[in-house]
Coordinates of N, CA and C and ligand atoms in Angstrom, one line a residue:
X1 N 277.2 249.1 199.5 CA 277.1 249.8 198.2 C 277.7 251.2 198.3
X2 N 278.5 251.1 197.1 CA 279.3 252.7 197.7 C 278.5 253.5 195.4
X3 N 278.3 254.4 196.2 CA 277.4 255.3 195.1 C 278.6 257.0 194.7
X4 N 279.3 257.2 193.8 CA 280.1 258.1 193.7 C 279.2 259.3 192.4
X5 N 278.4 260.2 192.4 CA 278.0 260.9 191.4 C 278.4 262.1 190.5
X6 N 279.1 262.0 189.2 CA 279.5 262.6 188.6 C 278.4 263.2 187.3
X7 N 278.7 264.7 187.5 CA 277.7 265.3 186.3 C 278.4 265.4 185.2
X8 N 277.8 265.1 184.1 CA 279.2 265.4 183.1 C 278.4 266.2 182.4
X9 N 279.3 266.3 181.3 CA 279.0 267.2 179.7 C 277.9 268.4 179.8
X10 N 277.6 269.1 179.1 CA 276.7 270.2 179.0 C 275.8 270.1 179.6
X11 N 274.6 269.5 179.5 CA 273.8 269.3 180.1 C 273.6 268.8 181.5
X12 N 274.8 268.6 181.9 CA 275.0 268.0 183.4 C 274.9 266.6 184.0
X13 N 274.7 265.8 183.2 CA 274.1 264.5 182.9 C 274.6 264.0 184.1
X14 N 274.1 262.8 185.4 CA 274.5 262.2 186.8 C 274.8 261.3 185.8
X15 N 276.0 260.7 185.8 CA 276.4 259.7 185.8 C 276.7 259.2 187.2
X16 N 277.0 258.1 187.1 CA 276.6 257.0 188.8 C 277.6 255.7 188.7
X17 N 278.7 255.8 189.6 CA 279.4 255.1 190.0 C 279.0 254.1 190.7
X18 N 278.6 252.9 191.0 CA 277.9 252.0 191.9 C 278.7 250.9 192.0
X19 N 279.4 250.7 193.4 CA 279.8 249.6 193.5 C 279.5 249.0 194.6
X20 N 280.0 247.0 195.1 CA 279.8 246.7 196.1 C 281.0 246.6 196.9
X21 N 281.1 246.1 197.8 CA 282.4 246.3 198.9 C 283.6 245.8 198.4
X22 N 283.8 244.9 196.9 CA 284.8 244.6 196.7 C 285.3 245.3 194.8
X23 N 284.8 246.4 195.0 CA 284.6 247.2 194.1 C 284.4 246.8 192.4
X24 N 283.5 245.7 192.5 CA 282.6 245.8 191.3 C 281.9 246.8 191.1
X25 N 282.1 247.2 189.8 CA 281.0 248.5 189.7 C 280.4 248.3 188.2
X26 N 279.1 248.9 188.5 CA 278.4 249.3 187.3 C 278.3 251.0 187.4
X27 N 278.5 251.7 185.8 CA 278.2 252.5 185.6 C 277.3 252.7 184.9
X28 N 276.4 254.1 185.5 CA 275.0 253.9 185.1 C 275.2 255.2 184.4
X29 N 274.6 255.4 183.2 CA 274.3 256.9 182.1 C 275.9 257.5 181.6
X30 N 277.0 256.6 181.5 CA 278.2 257.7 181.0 C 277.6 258.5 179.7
X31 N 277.4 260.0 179.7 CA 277.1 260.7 178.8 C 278.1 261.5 178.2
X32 N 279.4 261.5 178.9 CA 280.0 262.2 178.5 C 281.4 262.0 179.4
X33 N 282.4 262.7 179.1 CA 283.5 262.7 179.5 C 284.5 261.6 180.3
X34 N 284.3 259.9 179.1 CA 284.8 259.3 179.3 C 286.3 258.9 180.2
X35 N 287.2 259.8 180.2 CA 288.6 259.6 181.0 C 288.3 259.8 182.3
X36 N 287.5 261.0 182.6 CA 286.9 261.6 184.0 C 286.4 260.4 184.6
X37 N 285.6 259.9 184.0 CA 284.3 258.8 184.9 C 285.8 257.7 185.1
X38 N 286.7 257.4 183.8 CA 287.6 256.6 184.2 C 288.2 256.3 185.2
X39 N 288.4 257.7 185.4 CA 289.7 258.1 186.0 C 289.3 258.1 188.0
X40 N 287.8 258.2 188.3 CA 287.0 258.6 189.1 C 287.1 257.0 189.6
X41 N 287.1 256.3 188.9 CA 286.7 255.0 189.3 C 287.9 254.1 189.0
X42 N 289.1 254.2 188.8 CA 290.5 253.6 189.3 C 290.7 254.7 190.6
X43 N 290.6 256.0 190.9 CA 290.8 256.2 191.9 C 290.6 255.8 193.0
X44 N 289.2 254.8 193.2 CA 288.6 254.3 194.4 C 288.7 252.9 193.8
X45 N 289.6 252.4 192.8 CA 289.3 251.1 193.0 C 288.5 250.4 192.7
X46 N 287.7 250.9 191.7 CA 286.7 250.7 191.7 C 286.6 250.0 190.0
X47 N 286.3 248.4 189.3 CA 286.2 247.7 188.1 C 285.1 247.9 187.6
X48 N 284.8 248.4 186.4 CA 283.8 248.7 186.2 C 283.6 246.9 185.0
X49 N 282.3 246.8 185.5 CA 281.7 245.3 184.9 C 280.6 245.8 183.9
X50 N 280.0 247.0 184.4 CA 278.9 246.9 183.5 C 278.4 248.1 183.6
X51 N 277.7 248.3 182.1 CA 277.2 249.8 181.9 C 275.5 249.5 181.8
X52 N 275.3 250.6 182.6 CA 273.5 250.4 182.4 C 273.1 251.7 182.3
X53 N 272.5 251.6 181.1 CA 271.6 252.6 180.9 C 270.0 253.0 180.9
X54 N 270.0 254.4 181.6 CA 268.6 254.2 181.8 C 267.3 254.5 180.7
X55 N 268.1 255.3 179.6 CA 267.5 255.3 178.1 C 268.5 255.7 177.2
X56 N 268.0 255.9 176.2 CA 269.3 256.0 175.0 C 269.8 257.6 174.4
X57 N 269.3 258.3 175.3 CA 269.2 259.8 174.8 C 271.0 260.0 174.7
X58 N 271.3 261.1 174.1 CA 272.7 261.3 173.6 C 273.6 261.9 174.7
X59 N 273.2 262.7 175.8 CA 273.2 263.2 177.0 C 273.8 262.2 178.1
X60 N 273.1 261.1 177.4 CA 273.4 259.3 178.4 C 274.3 258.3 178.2
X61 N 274.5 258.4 177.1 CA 275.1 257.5 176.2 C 276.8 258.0 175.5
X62 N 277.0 259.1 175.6 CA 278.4 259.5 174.4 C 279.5 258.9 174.8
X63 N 279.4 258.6 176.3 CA 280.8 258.0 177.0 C 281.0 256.5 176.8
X64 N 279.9 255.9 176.2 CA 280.1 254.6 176.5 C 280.8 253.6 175.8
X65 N 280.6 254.1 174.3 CA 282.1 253.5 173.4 C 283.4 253.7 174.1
X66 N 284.2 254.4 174.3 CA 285.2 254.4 175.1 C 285.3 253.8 176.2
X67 N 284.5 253.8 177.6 CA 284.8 253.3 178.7 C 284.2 251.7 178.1
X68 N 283.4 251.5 177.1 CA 283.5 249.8 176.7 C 285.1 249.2 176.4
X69 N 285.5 250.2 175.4 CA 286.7 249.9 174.6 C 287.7 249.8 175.9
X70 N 288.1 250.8 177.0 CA 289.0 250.3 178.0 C 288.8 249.5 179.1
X71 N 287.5 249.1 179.2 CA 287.1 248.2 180.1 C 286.6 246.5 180.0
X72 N 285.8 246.3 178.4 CA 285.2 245.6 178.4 C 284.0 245.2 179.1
X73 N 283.4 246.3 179.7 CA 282.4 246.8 180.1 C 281.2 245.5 179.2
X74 N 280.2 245.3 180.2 CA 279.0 244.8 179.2 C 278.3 245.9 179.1
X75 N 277.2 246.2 178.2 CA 276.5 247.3 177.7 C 274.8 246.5 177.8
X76 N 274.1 247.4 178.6 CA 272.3 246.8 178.6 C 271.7 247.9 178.7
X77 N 270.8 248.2 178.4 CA 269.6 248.9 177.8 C 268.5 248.2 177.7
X78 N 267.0 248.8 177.7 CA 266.0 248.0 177.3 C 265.7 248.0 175.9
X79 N 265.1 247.2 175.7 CA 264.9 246.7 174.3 C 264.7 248.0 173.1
X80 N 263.3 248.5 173.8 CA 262.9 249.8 172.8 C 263.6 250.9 173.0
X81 N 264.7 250.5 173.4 CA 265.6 252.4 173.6 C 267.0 251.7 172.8
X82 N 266.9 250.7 172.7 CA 267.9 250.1 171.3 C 268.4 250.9 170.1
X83 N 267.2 251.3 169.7 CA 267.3 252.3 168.5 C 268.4 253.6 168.7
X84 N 267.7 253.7 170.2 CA 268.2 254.9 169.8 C 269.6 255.7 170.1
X85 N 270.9 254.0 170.2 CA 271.9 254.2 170.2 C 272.3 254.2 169.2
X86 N 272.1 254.4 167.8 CA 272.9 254.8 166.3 C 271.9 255.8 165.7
X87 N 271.1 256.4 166.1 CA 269.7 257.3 165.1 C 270.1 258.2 166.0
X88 N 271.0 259.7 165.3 CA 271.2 260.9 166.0 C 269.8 261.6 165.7
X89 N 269.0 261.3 164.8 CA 267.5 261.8 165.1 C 266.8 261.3 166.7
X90 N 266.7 260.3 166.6 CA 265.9 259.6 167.8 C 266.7 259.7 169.3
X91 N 268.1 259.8 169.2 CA 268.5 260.4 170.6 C 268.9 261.6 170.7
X92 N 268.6 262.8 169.7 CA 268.4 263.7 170.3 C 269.5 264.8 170.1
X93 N 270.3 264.0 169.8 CA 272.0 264.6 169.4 C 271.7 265.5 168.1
X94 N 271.6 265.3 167.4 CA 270.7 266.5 166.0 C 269.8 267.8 166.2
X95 N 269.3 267.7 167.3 CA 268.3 268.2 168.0 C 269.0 269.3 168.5
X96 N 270.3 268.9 169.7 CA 270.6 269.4 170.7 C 272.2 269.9 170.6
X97 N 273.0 269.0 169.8 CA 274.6 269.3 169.7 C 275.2 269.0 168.6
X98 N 274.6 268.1 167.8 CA 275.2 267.6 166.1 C 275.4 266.3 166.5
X99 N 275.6 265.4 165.3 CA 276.0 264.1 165.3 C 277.1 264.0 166.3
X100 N 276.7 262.5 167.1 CA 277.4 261.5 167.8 C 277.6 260.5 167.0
X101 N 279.1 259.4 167.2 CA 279.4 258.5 166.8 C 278.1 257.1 167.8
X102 N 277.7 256.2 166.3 CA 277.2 255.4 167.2 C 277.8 254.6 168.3
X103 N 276.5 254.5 168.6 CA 277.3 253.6 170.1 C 277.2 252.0 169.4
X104 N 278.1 251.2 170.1 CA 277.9 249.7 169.7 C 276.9 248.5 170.1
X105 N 276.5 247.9 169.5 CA 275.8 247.0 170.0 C 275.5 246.7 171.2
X106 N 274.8 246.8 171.9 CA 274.6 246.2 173.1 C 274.7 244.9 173.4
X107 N 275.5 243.9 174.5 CA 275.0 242.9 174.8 C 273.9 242.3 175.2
X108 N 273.2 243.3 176.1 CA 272.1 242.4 176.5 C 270.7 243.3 176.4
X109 N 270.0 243.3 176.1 CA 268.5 243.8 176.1 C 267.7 243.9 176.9
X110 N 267.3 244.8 178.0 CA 266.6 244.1 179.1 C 264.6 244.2 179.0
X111 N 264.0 243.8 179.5 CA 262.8 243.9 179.8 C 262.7 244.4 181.2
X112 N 261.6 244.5 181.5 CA 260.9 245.0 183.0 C 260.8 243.4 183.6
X113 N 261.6 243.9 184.7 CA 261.7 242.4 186.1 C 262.5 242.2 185.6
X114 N 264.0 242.7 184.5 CA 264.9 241.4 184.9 C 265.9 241.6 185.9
X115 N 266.9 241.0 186.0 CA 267.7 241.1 187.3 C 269.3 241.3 186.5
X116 N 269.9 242.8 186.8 CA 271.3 242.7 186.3 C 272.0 242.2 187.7
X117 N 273.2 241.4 187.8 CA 273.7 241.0 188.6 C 275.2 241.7 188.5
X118 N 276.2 242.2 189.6 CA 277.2 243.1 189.0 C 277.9 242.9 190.7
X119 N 278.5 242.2 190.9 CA 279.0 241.4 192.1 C 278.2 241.1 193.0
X120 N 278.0 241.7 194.0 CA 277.2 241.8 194.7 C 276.1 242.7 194.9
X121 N 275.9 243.5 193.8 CA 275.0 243.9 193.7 C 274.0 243.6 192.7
X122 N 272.4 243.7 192.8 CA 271.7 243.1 191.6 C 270.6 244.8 191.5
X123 N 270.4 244.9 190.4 CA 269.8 245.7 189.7 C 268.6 245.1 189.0
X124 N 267.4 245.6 189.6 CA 265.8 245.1 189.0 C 265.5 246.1 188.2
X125 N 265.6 245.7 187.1 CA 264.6 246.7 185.8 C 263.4 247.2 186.2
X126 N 263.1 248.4 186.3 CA 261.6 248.7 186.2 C 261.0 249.4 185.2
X127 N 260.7 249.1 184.1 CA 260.5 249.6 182.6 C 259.5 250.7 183.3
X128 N 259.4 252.0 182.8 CA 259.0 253.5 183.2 C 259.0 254.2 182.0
X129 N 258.0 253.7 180.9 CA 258.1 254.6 179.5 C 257.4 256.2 180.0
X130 N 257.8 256.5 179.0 CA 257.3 258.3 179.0 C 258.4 259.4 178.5
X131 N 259.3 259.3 178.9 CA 260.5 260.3 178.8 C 260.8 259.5 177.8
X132 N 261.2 258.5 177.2 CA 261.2 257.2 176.1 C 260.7 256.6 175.9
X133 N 260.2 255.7 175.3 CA 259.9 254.3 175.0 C 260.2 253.0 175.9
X134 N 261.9 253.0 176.1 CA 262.3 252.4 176.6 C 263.1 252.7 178.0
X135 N 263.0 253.9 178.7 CA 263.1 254.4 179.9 C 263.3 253.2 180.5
X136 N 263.9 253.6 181.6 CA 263.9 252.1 183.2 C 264.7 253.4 184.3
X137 N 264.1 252.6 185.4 CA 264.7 252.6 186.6 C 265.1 251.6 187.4
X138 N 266.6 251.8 188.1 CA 267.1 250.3 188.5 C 266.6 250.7 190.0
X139 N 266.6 249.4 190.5 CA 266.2 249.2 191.9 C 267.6 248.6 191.9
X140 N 268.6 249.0 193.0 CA 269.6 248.3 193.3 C 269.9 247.6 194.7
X141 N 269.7 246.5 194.6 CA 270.1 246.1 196.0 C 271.2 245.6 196.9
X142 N 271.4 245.3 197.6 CA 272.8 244.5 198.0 C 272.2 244.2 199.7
X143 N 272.5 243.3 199.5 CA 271.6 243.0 201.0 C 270.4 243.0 201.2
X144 N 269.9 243.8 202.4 CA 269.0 245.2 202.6 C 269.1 246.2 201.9
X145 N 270.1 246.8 201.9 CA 270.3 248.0 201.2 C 269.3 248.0 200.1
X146 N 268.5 249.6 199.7 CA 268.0 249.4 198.2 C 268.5 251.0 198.2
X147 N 268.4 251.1 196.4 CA 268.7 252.4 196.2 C 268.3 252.3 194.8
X148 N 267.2 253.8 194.1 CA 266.2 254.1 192.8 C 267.8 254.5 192.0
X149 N 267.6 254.2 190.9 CA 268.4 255.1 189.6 C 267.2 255.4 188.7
X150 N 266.9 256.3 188.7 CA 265.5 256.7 188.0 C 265.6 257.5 186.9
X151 N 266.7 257.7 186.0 CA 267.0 258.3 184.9 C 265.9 259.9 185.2
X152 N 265.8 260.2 183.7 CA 265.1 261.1 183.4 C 263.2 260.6 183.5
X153 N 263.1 259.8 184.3 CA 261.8 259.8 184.6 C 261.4 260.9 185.6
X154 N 262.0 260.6 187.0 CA 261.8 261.4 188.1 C 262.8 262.4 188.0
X155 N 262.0 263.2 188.6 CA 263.4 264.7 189.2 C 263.1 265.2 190.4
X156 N 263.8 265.8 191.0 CA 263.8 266.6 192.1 C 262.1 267.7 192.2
X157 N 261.3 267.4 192.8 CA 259.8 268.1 192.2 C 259.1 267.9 190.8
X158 N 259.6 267.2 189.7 CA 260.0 267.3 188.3 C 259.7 266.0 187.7
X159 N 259.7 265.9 186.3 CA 259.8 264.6 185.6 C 260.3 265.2 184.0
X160 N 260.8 263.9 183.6 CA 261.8 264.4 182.1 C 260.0 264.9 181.4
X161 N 261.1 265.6 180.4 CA 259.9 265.9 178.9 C 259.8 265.0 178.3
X162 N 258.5 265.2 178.2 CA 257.6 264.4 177.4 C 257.3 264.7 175.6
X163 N 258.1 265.7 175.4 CA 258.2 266.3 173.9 C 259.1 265.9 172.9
X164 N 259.7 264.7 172.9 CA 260.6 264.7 171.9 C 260.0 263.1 171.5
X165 N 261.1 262.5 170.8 CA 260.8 261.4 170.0 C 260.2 259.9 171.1
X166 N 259.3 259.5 171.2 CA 259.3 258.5 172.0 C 258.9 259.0 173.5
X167 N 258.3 260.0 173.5 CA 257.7 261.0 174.1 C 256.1 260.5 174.5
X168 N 255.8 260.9 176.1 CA 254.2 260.7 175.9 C 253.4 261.1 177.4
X169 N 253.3 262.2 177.6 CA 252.6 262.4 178.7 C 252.0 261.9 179.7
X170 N 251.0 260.8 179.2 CA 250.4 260.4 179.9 C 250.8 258.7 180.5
X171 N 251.4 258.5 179.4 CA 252.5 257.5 180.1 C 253.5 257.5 181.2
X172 N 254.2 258.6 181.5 CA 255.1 259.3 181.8 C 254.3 259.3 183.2
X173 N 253.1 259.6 183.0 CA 252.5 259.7 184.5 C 252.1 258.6 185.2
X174 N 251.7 257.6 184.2 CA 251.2 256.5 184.5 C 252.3 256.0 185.3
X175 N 254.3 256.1 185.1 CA 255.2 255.7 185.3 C 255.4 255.8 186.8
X176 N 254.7 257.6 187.2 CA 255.7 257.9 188.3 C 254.2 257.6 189.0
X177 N 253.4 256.9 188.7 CA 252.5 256.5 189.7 C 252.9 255.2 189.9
X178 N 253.7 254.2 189.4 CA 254.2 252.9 189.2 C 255.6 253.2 190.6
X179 N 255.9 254.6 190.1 CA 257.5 254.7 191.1 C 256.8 254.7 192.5
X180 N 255.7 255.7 192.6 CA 254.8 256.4 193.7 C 254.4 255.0 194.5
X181 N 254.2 254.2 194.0 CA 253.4 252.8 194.4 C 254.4 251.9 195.1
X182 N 255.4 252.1 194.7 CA 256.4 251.0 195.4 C 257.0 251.0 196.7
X183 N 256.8 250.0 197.5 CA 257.3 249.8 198.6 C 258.5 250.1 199.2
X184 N 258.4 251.6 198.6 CA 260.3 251.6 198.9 C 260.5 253.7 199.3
X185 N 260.8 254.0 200.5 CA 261.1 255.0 200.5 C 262.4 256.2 200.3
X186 N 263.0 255.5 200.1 CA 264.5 256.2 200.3 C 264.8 256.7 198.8
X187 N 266.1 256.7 199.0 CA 267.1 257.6 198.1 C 266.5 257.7 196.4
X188 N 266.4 258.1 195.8 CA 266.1 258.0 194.0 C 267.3 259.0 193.6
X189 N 268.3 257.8 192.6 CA 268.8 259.2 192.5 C 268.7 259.4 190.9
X190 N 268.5 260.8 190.2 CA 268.2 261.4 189.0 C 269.1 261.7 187.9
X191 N 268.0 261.7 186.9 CA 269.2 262.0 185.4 C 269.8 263.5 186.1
X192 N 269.2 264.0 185.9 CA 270.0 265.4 186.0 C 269.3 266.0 187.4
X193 N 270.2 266.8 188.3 CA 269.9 267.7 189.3 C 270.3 266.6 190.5
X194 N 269.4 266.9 192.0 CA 269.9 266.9 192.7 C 269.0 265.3 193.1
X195 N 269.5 264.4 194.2 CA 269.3 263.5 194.9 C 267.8 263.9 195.1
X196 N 267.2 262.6 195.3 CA 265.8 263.0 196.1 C 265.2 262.3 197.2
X197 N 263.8 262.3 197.4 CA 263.8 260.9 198.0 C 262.4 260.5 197.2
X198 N 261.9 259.1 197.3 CA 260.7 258.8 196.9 C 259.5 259.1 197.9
X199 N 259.9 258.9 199.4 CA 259.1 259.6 200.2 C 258.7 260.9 200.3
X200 N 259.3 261.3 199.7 CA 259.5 263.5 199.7 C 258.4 263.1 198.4
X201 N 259.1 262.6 197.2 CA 258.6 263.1 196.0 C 257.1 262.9 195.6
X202 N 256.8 261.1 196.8 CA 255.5 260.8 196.8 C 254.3 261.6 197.2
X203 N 254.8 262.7 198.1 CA 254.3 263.8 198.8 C 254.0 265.2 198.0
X204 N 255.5 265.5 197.5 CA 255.6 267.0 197.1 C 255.4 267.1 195.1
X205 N 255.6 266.0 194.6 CA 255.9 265.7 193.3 C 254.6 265.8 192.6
X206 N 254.5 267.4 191.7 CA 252.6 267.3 191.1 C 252.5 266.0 190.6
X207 N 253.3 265.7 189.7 CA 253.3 264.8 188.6 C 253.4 263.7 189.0
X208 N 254.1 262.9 190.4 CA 253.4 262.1 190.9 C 251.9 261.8 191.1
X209 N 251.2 262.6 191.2 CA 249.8 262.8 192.1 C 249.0 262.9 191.3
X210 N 249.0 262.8 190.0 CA 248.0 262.9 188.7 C 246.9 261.9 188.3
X211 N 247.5 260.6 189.2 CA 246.6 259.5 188.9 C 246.0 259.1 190.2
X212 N 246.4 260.1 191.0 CA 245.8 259.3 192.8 C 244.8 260.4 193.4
Ligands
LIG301 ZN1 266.6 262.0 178.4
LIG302 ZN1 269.0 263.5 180.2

């Protein structure tokens, strides 16, 4: 699994290059600066098969009409964060920068437990409302190998806000006690900021620790 991380647009947004050894890739959160993420990933060779996003906020989403249109990219999201790729109210874009063009249809809709498949890598949904409605974190695996994409749930000490549309505190906590709980210690990597781990964060994270 080779993991390349680019922050784009204003707000810094990790978009996540993820491929397996024969450079299928999914990209995860293009929020912005579609040619860049392009361009990042013919440099390494890298096909991009599939876009996954981890919710629908406007910060996550702006790049993905384009890298669909030159790629043919498939597009997944969970169900209840559906909306909120054409409603510049509900992702945020109104709020934070002015209208975004919608995004297009999604192919596929996912639920919690499904399995994205993207060469040799598969991707487990873990639905994690709170920061949205329809929030997720991928478990990625390939082999042994695993590695978190935890959107704007988890952060570095941190967890997204709970203040906007599809927003909910207590959910949000319920979530990262769901992350907290998993058999899995290593890498998480985050919407915005720096790498973490779930072992560190299990420990050091208030907001993990709210329900234990
Ligand atoms: Zn967000
Ligand atoms: Zn964000």
């Amino acid at each position: 699994m080779t993991c390349i991380t680019l922050p784009v647009g204003a707000l810094e947004t990790n978009c996540y290059l993820v491929s397996d050894a024969n450079g299928q890739t999914a990209v995860i959160d293009p929020g912005a600066e579609p040619e860049r993420i392009l361009r990042t990933a013919a440099a390494h060779s890298m096909t991009i098969k599939t876009i996954l996003l981890t919710h629908g906020h406007y910060d996550h989403i702006a790049a993905v009409n384009e890298i669909r249109r030159q790629t043919g990219a498939e597009l997944m999201i969970h169900q209840l964060d559906a909306e909120l790729l054409s409603d510049n109210r509900k992702n945020l874009a109104l709020l934070f920068t002015g209208a975004i063009p919608p995004v297009d249809a999604p192919d596929r809709l996912l639920i919690d437990g499904d399995t994205v498949a993207v060469g040799a890598l598969s991707f487990e949904v873990l639905h994690t409302p709170g920061h949205s409605k329809g929030s997720v974190c991928y478990l990625c695996k390939e082999g042994r190998e695993e590695t978190l994409f935890c959107g704007d749930t988890l952060f570095y000490l941190s967890c997204g806000r709970t203040d906007c549309y599809g927003g909910d505190d207590r959910i949000i906590v319920a979530s990262l006690s769901r992350l907290a709980g998993l058999p899995y210690d290593g890498t998480a990597y985050c919407g915005h900021g720096p790498e973490t781990t779930l072992a560190f964060e299990r420990i050091n994270n208030p907001y993990m620790n709210l329900m234990r």
